[in-house]
Short mmCIF file of C-alpha atoms in Angstrom, two decimals:
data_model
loop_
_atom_site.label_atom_id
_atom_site.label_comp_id
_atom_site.label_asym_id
_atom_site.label_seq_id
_atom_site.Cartn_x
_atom_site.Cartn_y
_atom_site.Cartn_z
CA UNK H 1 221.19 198.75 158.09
CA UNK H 2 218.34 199.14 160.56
CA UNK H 3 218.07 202.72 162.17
CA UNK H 4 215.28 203.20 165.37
CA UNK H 5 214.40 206.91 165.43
CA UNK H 6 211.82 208.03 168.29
CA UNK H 7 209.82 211.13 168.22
CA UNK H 8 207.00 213.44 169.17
CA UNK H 9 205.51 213.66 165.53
CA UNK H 10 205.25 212.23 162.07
CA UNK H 11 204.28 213.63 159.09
CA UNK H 12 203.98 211.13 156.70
CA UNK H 13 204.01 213.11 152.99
CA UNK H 14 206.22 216.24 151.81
CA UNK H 15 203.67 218.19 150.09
CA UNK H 16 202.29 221.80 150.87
CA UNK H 17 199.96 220.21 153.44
CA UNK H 18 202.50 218.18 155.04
CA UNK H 19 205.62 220.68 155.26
CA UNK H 20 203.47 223.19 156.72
CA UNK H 21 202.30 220.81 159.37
CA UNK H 22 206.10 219.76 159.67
CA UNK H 23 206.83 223.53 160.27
CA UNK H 24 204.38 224.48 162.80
CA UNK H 25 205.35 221.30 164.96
CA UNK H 26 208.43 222.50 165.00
CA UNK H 27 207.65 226.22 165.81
CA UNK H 28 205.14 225.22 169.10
CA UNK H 29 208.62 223.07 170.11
CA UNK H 30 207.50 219.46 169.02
CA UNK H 31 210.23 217.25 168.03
CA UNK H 32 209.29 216.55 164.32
CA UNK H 33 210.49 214.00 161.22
CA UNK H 34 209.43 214.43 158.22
CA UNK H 35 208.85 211.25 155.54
CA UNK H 36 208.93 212.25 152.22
CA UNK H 37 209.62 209.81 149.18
CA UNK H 38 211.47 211.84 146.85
CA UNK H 39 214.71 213.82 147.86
CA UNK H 40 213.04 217.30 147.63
CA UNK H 41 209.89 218.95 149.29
CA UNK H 42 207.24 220.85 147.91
CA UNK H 43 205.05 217.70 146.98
CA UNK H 44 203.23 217.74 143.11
CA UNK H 45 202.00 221.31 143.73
CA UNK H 46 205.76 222.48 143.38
CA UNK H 47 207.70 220.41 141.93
CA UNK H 48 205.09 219.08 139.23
CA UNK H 49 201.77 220.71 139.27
CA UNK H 50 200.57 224.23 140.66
CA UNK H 51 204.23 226.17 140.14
CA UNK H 52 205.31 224.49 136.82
CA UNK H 53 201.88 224.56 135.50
CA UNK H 54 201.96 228.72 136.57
CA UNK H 55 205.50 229.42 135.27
CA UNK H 56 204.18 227.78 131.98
CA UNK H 57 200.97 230.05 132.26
CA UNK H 58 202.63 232.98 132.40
CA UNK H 59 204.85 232.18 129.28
CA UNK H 60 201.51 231.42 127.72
CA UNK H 61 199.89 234.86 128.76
CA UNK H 62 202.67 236.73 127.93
CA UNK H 63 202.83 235.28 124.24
CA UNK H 64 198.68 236.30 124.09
CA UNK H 65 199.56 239.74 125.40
CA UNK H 66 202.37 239.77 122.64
CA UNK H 67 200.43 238.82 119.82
CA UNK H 68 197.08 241.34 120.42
CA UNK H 69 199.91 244.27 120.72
CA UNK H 70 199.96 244.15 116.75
CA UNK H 71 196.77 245.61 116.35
CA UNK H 72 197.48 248.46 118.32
CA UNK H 73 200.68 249.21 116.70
CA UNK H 74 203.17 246.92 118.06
CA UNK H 75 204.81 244.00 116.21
CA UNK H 76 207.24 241.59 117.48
CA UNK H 77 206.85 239.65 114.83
CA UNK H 78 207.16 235.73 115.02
CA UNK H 79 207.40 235.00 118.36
CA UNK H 80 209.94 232.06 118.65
CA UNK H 81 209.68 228.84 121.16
CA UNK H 82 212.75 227.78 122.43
CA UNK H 83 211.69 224.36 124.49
CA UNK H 84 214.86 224.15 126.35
CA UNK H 85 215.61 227.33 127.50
CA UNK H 86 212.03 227.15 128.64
CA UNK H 87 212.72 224.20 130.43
CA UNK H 88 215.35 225.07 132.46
CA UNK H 89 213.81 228.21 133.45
CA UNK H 90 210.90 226.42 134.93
CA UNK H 91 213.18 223.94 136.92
CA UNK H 92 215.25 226.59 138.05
CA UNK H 93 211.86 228.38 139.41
CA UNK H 94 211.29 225.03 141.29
CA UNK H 95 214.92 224.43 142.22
CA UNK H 96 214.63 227.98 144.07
CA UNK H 97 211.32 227.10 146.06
CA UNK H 98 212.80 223.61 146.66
CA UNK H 99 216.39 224.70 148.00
CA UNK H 100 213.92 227.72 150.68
CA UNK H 101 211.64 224.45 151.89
CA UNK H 102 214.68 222.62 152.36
CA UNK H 103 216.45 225.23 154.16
CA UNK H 104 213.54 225.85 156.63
CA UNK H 105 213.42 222.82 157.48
CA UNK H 106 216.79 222.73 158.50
CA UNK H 107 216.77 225.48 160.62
CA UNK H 108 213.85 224.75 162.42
CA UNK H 109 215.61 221.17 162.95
CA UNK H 110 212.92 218.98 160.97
CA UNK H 111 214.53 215.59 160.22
CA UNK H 112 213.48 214.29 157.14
CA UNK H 113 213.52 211.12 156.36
CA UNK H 114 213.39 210.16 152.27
CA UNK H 115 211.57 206.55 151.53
CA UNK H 116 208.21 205.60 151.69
CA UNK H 117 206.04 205.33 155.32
CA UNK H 118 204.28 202.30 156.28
CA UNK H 119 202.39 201.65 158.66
CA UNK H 120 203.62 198.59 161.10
CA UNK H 121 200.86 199.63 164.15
CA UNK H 122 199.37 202.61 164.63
CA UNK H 123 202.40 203.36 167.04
CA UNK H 124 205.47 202.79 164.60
CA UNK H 125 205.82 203.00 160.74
CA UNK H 126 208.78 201.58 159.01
CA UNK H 127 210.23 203.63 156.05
CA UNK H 128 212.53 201.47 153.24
CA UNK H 129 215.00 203.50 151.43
CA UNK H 130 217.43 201.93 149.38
CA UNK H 131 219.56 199.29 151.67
CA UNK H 132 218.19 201.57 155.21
CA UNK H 133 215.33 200.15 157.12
CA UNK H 134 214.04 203.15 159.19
CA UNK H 135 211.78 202.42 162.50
CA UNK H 136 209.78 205.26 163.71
CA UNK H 137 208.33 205.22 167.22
CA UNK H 138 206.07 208.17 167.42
CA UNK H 139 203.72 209.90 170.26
CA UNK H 140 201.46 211.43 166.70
CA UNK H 141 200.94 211.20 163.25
CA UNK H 142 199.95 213.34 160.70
CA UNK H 143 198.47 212.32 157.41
CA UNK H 144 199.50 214.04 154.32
CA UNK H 145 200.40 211.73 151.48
CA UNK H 146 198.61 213.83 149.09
CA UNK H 147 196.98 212.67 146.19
CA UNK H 148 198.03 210.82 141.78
CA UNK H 149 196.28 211.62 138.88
CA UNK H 150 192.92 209.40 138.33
CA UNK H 151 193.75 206.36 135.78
CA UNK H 152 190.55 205.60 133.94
CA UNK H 153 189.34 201.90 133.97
CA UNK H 154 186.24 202.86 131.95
CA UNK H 155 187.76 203.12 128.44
CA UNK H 156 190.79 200.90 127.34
CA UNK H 157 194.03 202.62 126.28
CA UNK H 158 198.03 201.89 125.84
CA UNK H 159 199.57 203.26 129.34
CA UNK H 160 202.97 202.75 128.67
CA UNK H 161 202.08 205.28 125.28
CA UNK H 162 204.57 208.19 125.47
CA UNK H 163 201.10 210.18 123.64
CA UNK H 164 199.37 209.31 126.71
CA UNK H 165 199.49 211.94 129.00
CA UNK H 166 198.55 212.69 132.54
CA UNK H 167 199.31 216.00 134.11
CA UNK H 168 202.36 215.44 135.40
CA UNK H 169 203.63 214.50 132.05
CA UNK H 170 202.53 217.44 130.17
CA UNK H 171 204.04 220.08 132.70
CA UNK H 172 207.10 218.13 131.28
CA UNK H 173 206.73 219.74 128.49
CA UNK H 174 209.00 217.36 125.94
CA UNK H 175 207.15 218.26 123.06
CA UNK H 176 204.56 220.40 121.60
CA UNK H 177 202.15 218.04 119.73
CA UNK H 178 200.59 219.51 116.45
CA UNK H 179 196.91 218.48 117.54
CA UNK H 180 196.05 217.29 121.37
CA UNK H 181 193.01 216.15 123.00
CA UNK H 182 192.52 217.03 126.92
CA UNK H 183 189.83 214.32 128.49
CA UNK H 184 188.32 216.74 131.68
CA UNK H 185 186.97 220.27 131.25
CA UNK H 186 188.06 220.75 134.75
CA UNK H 187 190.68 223.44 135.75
CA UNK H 188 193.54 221.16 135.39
CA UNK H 189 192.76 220.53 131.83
CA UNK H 190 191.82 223.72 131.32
CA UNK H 191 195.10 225.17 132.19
CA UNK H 192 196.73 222.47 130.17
CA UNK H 193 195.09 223.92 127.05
CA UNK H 194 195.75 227.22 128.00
CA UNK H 195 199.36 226.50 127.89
CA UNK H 196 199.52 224.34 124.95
CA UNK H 197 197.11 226.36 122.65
CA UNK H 198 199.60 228.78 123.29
CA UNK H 199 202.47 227.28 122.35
CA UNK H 200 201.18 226.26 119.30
CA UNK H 201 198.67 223.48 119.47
CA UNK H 202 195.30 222.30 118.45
CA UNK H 203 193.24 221.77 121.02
CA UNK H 204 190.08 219.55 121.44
CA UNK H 205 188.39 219.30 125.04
CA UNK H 206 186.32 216.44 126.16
CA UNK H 207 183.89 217.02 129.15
CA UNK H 208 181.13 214.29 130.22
CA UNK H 209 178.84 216.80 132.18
CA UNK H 210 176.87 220.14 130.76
CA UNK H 211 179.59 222.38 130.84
CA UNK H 212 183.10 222.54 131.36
CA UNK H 213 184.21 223.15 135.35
CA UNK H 214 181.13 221.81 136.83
CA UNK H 215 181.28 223.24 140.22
CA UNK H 216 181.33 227.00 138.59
CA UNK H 217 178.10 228.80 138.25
CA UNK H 218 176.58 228.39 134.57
CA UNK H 219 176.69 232.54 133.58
CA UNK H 220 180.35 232.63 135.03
CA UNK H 221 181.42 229.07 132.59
CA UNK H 222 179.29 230.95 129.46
CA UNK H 223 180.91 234.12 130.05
CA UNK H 224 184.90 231.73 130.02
CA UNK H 225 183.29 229.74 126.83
CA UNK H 226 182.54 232.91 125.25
CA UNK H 227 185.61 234.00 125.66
CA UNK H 228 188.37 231.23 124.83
CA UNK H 229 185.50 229.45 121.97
CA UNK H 230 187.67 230.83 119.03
CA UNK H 231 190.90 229.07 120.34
CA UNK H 232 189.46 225.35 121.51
CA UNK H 233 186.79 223.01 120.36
CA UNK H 234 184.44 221.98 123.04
CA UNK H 235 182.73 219.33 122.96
CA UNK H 236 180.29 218.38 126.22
CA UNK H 237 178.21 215.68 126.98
CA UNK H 238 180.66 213.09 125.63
CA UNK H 239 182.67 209.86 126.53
CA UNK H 240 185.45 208.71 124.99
CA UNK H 241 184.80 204.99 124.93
CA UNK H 242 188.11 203.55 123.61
CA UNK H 243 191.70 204.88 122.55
CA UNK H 244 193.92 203.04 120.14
CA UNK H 245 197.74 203.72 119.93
CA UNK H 246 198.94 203.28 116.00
CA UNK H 247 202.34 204.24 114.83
CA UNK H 248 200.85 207.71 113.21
CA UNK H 249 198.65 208.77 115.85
CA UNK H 250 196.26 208.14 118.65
CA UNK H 251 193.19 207.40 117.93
CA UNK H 252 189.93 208.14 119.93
CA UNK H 253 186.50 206.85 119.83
CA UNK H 254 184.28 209.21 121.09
CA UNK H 255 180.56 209.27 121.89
CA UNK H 256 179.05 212.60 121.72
CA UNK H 257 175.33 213.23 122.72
CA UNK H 258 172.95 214.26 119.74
CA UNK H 259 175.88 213.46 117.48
CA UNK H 260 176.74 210.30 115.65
CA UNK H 261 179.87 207.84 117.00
CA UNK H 262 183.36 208.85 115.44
CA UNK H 263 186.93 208.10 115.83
CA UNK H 264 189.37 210.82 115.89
CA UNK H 265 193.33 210.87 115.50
CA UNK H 266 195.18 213.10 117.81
CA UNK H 267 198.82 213.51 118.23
CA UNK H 268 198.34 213.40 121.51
CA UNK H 269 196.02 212.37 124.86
CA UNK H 270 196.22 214.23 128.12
CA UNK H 271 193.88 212.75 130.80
CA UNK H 272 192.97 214.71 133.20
CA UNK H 273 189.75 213.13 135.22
CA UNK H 274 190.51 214.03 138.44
CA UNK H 275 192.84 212.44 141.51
CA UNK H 276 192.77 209.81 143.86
CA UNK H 277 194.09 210.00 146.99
CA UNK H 278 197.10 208.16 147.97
CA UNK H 279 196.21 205.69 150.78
CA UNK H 280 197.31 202.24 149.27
CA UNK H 281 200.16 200.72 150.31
CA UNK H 282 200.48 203.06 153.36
CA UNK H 283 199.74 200.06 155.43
CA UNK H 284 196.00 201.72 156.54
CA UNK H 285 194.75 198.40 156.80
CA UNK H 286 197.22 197.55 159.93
CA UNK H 287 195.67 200.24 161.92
CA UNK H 288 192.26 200.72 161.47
CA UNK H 289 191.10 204.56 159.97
CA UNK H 290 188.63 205.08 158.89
CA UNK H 291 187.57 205.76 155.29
CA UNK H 292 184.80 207.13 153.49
CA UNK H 293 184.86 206.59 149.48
CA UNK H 294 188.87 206.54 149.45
CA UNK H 295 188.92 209.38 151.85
CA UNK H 296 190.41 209.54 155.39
CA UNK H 297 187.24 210.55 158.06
CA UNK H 298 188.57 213.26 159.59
CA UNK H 299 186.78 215.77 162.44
CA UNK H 300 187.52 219.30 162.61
CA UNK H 301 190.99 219.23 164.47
CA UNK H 302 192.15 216.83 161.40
CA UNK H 303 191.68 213.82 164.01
CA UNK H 304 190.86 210.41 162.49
CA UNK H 305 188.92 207.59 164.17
CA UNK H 306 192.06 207.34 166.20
CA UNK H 307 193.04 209.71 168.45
CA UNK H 308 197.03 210.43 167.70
CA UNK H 309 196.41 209.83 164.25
CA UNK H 310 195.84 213.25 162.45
CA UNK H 311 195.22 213.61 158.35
CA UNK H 312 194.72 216.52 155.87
CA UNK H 313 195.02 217.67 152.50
CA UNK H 314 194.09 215.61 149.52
CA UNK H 315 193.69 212.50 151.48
CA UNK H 316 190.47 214.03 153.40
CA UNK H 317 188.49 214.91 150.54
CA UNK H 318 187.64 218.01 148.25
CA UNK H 319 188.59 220.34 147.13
CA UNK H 320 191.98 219.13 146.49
CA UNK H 321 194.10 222.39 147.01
CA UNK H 322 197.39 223.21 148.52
CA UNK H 323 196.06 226.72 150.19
CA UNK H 324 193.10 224.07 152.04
CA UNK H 325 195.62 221.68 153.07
CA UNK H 326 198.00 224.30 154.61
CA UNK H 327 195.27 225.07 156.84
CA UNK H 328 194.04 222.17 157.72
CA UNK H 329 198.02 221.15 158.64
CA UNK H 330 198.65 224.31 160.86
CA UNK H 331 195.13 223.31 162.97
CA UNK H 332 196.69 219.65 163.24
CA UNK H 333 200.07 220.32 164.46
CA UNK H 334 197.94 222.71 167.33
CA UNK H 335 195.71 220.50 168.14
CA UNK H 336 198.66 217.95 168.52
CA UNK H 337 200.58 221.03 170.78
CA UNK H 338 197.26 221.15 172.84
CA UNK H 339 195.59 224.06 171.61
CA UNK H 340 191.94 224.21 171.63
CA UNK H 341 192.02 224.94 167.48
CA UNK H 342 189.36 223.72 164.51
CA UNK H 343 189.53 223.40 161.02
CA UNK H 344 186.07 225.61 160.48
CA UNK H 345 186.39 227.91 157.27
CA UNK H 346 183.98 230.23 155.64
CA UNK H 347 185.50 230.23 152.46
CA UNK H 348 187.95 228.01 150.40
CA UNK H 349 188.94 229.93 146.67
CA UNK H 350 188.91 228.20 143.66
CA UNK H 351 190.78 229.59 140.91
CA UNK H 352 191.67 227.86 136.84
CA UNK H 353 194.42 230.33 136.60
CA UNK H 354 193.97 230.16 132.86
CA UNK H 355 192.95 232.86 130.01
CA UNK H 356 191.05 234.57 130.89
CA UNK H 357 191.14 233.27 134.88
CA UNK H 358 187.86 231.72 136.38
CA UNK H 359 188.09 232.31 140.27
CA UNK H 360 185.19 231.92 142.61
CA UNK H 361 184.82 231.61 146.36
CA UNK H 362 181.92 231.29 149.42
CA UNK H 363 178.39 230.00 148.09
CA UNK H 364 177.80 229.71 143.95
CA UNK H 365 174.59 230.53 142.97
CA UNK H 366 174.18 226.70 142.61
CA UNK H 367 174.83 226.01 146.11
CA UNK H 368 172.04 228.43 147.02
CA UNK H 369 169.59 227.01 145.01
CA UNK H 370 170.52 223.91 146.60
CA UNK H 371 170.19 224.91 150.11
CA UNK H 372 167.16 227.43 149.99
CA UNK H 373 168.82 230.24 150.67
CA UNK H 374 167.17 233.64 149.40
CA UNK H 375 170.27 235.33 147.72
CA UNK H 376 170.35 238.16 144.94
CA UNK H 377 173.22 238.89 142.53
CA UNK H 378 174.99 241.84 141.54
CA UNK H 379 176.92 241.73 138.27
CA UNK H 380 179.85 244.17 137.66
CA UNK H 381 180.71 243.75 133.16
CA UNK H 382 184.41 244.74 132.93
CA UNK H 383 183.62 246.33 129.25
CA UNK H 384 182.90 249.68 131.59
CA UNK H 385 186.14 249.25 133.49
CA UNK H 386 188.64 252.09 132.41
CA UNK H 387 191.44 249.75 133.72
CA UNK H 388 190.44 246.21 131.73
CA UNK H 389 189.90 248.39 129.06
CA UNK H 390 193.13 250.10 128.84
CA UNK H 391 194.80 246.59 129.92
CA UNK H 392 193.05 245.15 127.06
CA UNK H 393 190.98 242.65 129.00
CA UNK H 394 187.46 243.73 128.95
CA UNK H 395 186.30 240.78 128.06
CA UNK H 396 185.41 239.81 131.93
CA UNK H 397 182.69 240.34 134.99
CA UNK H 398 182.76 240.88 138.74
CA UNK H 399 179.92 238.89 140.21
CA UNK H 400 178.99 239.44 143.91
CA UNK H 401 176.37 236.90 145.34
CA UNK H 402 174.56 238.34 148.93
CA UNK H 403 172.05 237.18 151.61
CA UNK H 404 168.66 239.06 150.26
CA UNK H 405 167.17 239.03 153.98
CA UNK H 406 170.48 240.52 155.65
CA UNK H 407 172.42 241.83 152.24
CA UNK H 408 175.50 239.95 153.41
CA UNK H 409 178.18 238.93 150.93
CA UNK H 410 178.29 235.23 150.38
CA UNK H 411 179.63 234.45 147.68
CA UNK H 412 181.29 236.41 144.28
CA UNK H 413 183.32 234.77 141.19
CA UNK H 414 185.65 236.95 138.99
CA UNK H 415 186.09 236.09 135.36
CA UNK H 416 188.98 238.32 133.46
CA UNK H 417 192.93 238.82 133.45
CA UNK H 418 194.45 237.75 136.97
CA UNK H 419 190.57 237.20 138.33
CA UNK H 420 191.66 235.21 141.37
CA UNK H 421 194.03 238.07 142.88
CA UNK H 422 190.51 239.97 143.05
CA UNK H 423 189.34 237.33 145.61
CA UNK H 424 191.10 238.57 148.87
CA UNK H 425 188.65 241.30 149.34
CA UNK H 426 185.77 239.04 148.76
CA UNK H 427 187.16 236.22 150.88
CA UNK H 428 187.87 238.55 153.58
CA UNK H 429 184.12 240.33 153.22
CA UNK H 430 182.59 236.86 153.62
CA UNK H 431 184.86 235.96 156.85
CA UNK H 432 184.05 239.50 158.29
CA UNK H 433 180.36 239.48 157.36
CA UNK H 434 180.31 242.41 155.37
CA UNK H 435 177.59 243.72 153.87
CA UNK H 436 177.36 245.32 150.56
CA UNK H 437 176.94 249.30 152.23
CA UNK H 438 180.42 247.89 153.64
CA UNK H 439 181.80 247.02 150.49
CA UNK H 440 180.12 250.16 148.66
CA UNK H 441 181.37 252.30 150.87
CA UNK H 442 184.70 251.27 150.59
CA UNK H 443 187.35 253.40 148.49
CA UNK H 444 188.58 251.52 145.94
CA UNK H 445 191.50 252.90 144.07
CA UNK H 446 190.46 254.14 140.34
CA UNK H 447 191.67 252.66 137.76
CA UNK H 448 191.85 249.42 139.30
CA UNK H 449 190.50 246.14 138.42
CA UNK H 450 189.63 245.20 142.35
CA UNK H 451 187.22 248.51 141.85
CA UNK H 452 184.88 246.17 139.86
CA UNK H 453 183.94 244.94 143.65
CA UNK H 454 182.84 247.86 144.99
CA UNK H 455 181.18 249.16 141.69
CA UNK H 456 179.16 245.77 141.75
CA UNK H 457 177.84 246.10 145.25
CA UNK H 458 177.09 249.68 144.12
CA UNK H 459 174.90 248.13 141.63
CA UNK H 460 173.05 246.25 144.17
CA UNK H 461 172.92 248.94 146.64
CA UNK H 462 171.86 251.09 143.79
CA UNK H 463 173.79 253.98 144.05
CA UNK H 464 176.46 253.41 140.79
CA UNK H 465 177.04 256.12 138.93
CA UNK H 466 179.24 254.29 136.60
CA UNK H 467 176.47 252.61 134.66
CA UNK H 468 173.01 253.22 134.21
CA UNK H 469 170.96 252.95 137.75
CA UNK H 470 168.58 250.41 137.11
CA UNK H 471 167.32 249.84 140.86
CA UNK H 472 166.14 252.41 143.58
CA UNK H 473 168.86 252.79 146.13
CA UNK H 474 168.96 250.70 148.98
CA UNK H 475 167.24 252.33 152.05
#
C-alpha cells in the first residue's frame, strides 16, 4: 500500500528533542507529522536511558539511605531484591510518561507516522513500515534522530555475548551479575555502577583519561572519588585491549599505565564509551548537509546548509542531553513559524545523577584556564551544613566560580545528595549576571541545602559568619 501525505513540517525522530519540536509546530498552527520508528515516544531518554536509569537510581539511593540508618538506631535488616516487581515498576513509570506524550500529541493533532524516514530529495522522505510505503511531501524538516551507544572497533569482543552490555541493556536489568566491569568513567557508566553496586555487585571501572568524567573540574572528581572509593575500584589511565567470551566468564585484557598487562574475568561487560549520532541510513547523502565529524552543521536557528532543513539534539553535537535538545527544538519550530529566534545559551547543566550527584554548569575552572579568563573560586564544604548533616550527607561542597575583574558568577558545580536540583539558582545567576553581593544578599531558607550557595558567595564576599572569615570583606 502506498500512502502520499503532504505537510508543513517533518520531524524526523521521536525523542525529547524531536516531540518538543513536534509540539511547538503544532502550538504556532503548523501542520505537523511526526516519524518515529518505534510505536511509542519519548526516544532512549524515556523509554531506555535518562527515566529508567533514574527510577533505578532512586531504588539504589533509597537502599544506601536504608542501610546507613543502622548505625543510628534503625535496622531493617536484610534488605531483599525482588527483580520483577522492580521491573514492572520501572515500565509502568515509562508506560505513564509514554501514554501523556502520546496523548499530547493527539490533542494538538500531531500525526505520527511509525517506520523509519529516508530521505528521497531534500523535498520528500519515504518512511517503510511493515507492508505501508509512506511518501511525505514537506514545506520543512526537522532533524532529530537522536543518537546509539558507541560500538568500539579498537578492542575485539563477542557482540552477540548476552555479558556484553551497552546501556540500553543494563537499564534492562535481567540480572544482577556477581562481579561487572563498566568500560567509561563517564556519567553514564557512572550511574550504571551506582545502580548495580547497589544492588549487589562488584564493580570495576575502566577510564582511559586522568580521571573519571573528564569534562568535570579535578577538585570536584577528587572530592566524588573520595567519596564512592570504598564501594568501586578505579582504575585510570587504562585500555582494555581485548575481551574473550568463555563459558565461565568474560575475560578482559587490560593495559594499565605504571602497572604490568593482566587479564581479568568478569561476569559481566558494560560498555559505555560514548554515542554516535544516528545519521546513516537516513538517506543524508541524497541531499547534501552538511557534516562535521558525524555531526549535522547547524547555525543558531538549528538551520543546516540547507535552508528548510532544520536539525538538533544529539545529531548536532555535544553535549548530548535531552534538556539541550528541547531547546534547541522549540528555537527550530520558531524559526520555521517565522520568528526572529536563536539557539544562544549561557549555560547548559550537566548532572551524573549518581551517589553522591556530580552537577556542574557555566565555565569549569578548566575552561577558564583555557580561555584566559581571570576567575576566583569560592568553596562552600557541606560538613558545616546543619541540613547535610542532619540528612546524613555531609560528605559534599558547593563551589561557585566568578569573574575576578567584575565578581560575576560564571560558573559553580555541586557535589552531595540531589546536587543538580541546587543548579537552578546558579543557572539562573549566570543568565541574569548576578554578582556574588546578589547572591550573598539573597535569603536563603535555613536549614537548606540550596543555602550552601549563598554561604559560598559569602565566603568570597567575605562576610560568612558560618565559618571562619579568612578574607577581608569585599568593599
Amino acid at each position: 500500500m502506498n500512502i502520499d501525505i503532504k505537510t508543513q513540517v517533518v520531524v524526523l525522530g521521536g525523542g525529547p528533542a524531536g516531540y518538543s519540536a513536534a509540539f511547538r509546530c503544532s502550538d504556532l498552527g503548523l501542520e505537523t507529522v511526526l516519524i518515529e520508528r518505534y510505536c511509542n515516544l519519548g526516544g532512549v531518554c524515556l523509554n531506555v536511558g535518562c527515566i529508567p536509569s533514574k527510577a533505578l537510581l532512586h531504588i539504589a539511593k533509597t537502599i544506601k539511605e536504608a542501610k546507613s540508618l543502622k548505625h543510628k538506631g534503625i535496622d531493617f535488616n536484610d534488605i531483599s531484591i525482588n527483580l520483577d516487581q522492580v521491573r514492572s515498576w520501572k515500565s509502568n513509570i515509562i508506560a505513564k510518561l509514554n501514554n501523556g506524550l502520546a496523548s499530547m500529541a493527539k490533542i494538538r493533532k500531531i500525526r505520527i507516522v511509525n517506520g523509519f524516514g529516508k530521505f528521497v530529495n531534500a523535498k520528500t522522505i519515504v518512511v517503510e513500515n511493515e507492508n505501508k510505503i509512506i511518501k511525505i511531501i514537506f514545506d520543512n524538516v526537522i532533524l532529530a534522530a537522536g543518537s546509539s551507544p558507541i560500538k568500539p572497533t579498537y578492542f575485539p569482543y563477542e557482540a552477540n555475548d548476552n555479558r556484553i552490555w551497552d546501556s540500553t541493556d543494563a537499564l534492562k536489568l535481567k540480572e544482577i551479575p556477581k562481579s561487572l566491569l563498566i568500560i567509561g568513567g563517564g556519567i553514564i557508566g557512572l550511574e550504571m555502577a551506582t545502580i548495580y553496586e547497589a544492588l549487589g555487585s562488584e564493580i570495576s571501572i575502566i577510564e582511559i583519561n586522568k580521571q573519571i568524567i573528564p569534562s568535570a573540574d579535578e577538585d570536584v572528581v577528587k572530592m566524588f572519588t573520595a567519596t564512592i572509593s570504598n564501594k568501586f575500584k578505579i582504575m585510570l589511565e587504562t585500555k582494555v585491549t581485548e575481551i574473550q567470551s568463555k563459558h565461565d566468564g568474560v575475560y578482559v585484557s587490560i593495559k594499565q599505565k605504571d602497572y604490568p598487562d593482566k587479564i581479568k574475568r568478569y561476569d559481566a561487560v558494560l560498555i559505555a564509551i560514548g554515542r554516535v549520532p544516528n545519521r546513516i541510513n537516513l538517506g543524508l547523502e541524497n541531499i547534501g548537509v552538511e557534516l562535521d565529524n558525524n555531526y549535522i552543521i547547524v547555525d543558531k536557528q538549528m538551520r543546516t546548509n540547507i535552508p528548510h532543513i532544520y536539525a538538533i539534539g544529539d545529531m548536532v553535537g555535544q553535549p548530548m542531553l535531552a534538556h539541550k535538545g528541547i531547546h534547541e527544538g522549540h528555537i527550530a519550530a520558531e524559526v520555521i513559524s517565522g520568528l526572529k529566534h536563536y539557539f544562544n545559551p549561557k549555560v547548559i547543566p550537566c548532572i551524573s545523577y549518581t551517589e553522591p550527584e556530580i552537577a556542574w554548569v557555566g565555565v569549569t575552572e578548566k575552561e577558564a584556564k583555557e580561555k584566559n579568563i581571570q576567575y576566583k573560586t569560592s568553596v562552600f564544604p557541606w560538613t558545616c551544613s546543619g541540613r547535610a548533616t542532619t540528612s546524613c550527607c555531609e560528605n559534599g561542597i558547593t563551589k561557585l566560580i566568578f569573574d575576578k575583574k567584575t565578581n560575576r558568577i560564571i560558573g559553580g558545580a555541586i557535589v552531595g545528595s540531589n546536587g543538580g536540583e541546587l543548579l537552578g539558582e546558579i543557572s539562573l545567576g549566570i543568565e541574569m549576571c548576578c554578582d556574588a553581593q546578589d547572591i550573598a544578599l539573597t535569603i536563603h531558607a535555613h536549614p537548606t541545602l540550596y543555602e550552601s550557595i549563598g554561604l559560598a558567595a559569602e565566603i568570597y564576599e567575605g562576610t560568612i559568619t558560618d565559618l571562619i572569615n579568612t578574607q577581608k570583606a569585599n568593599k
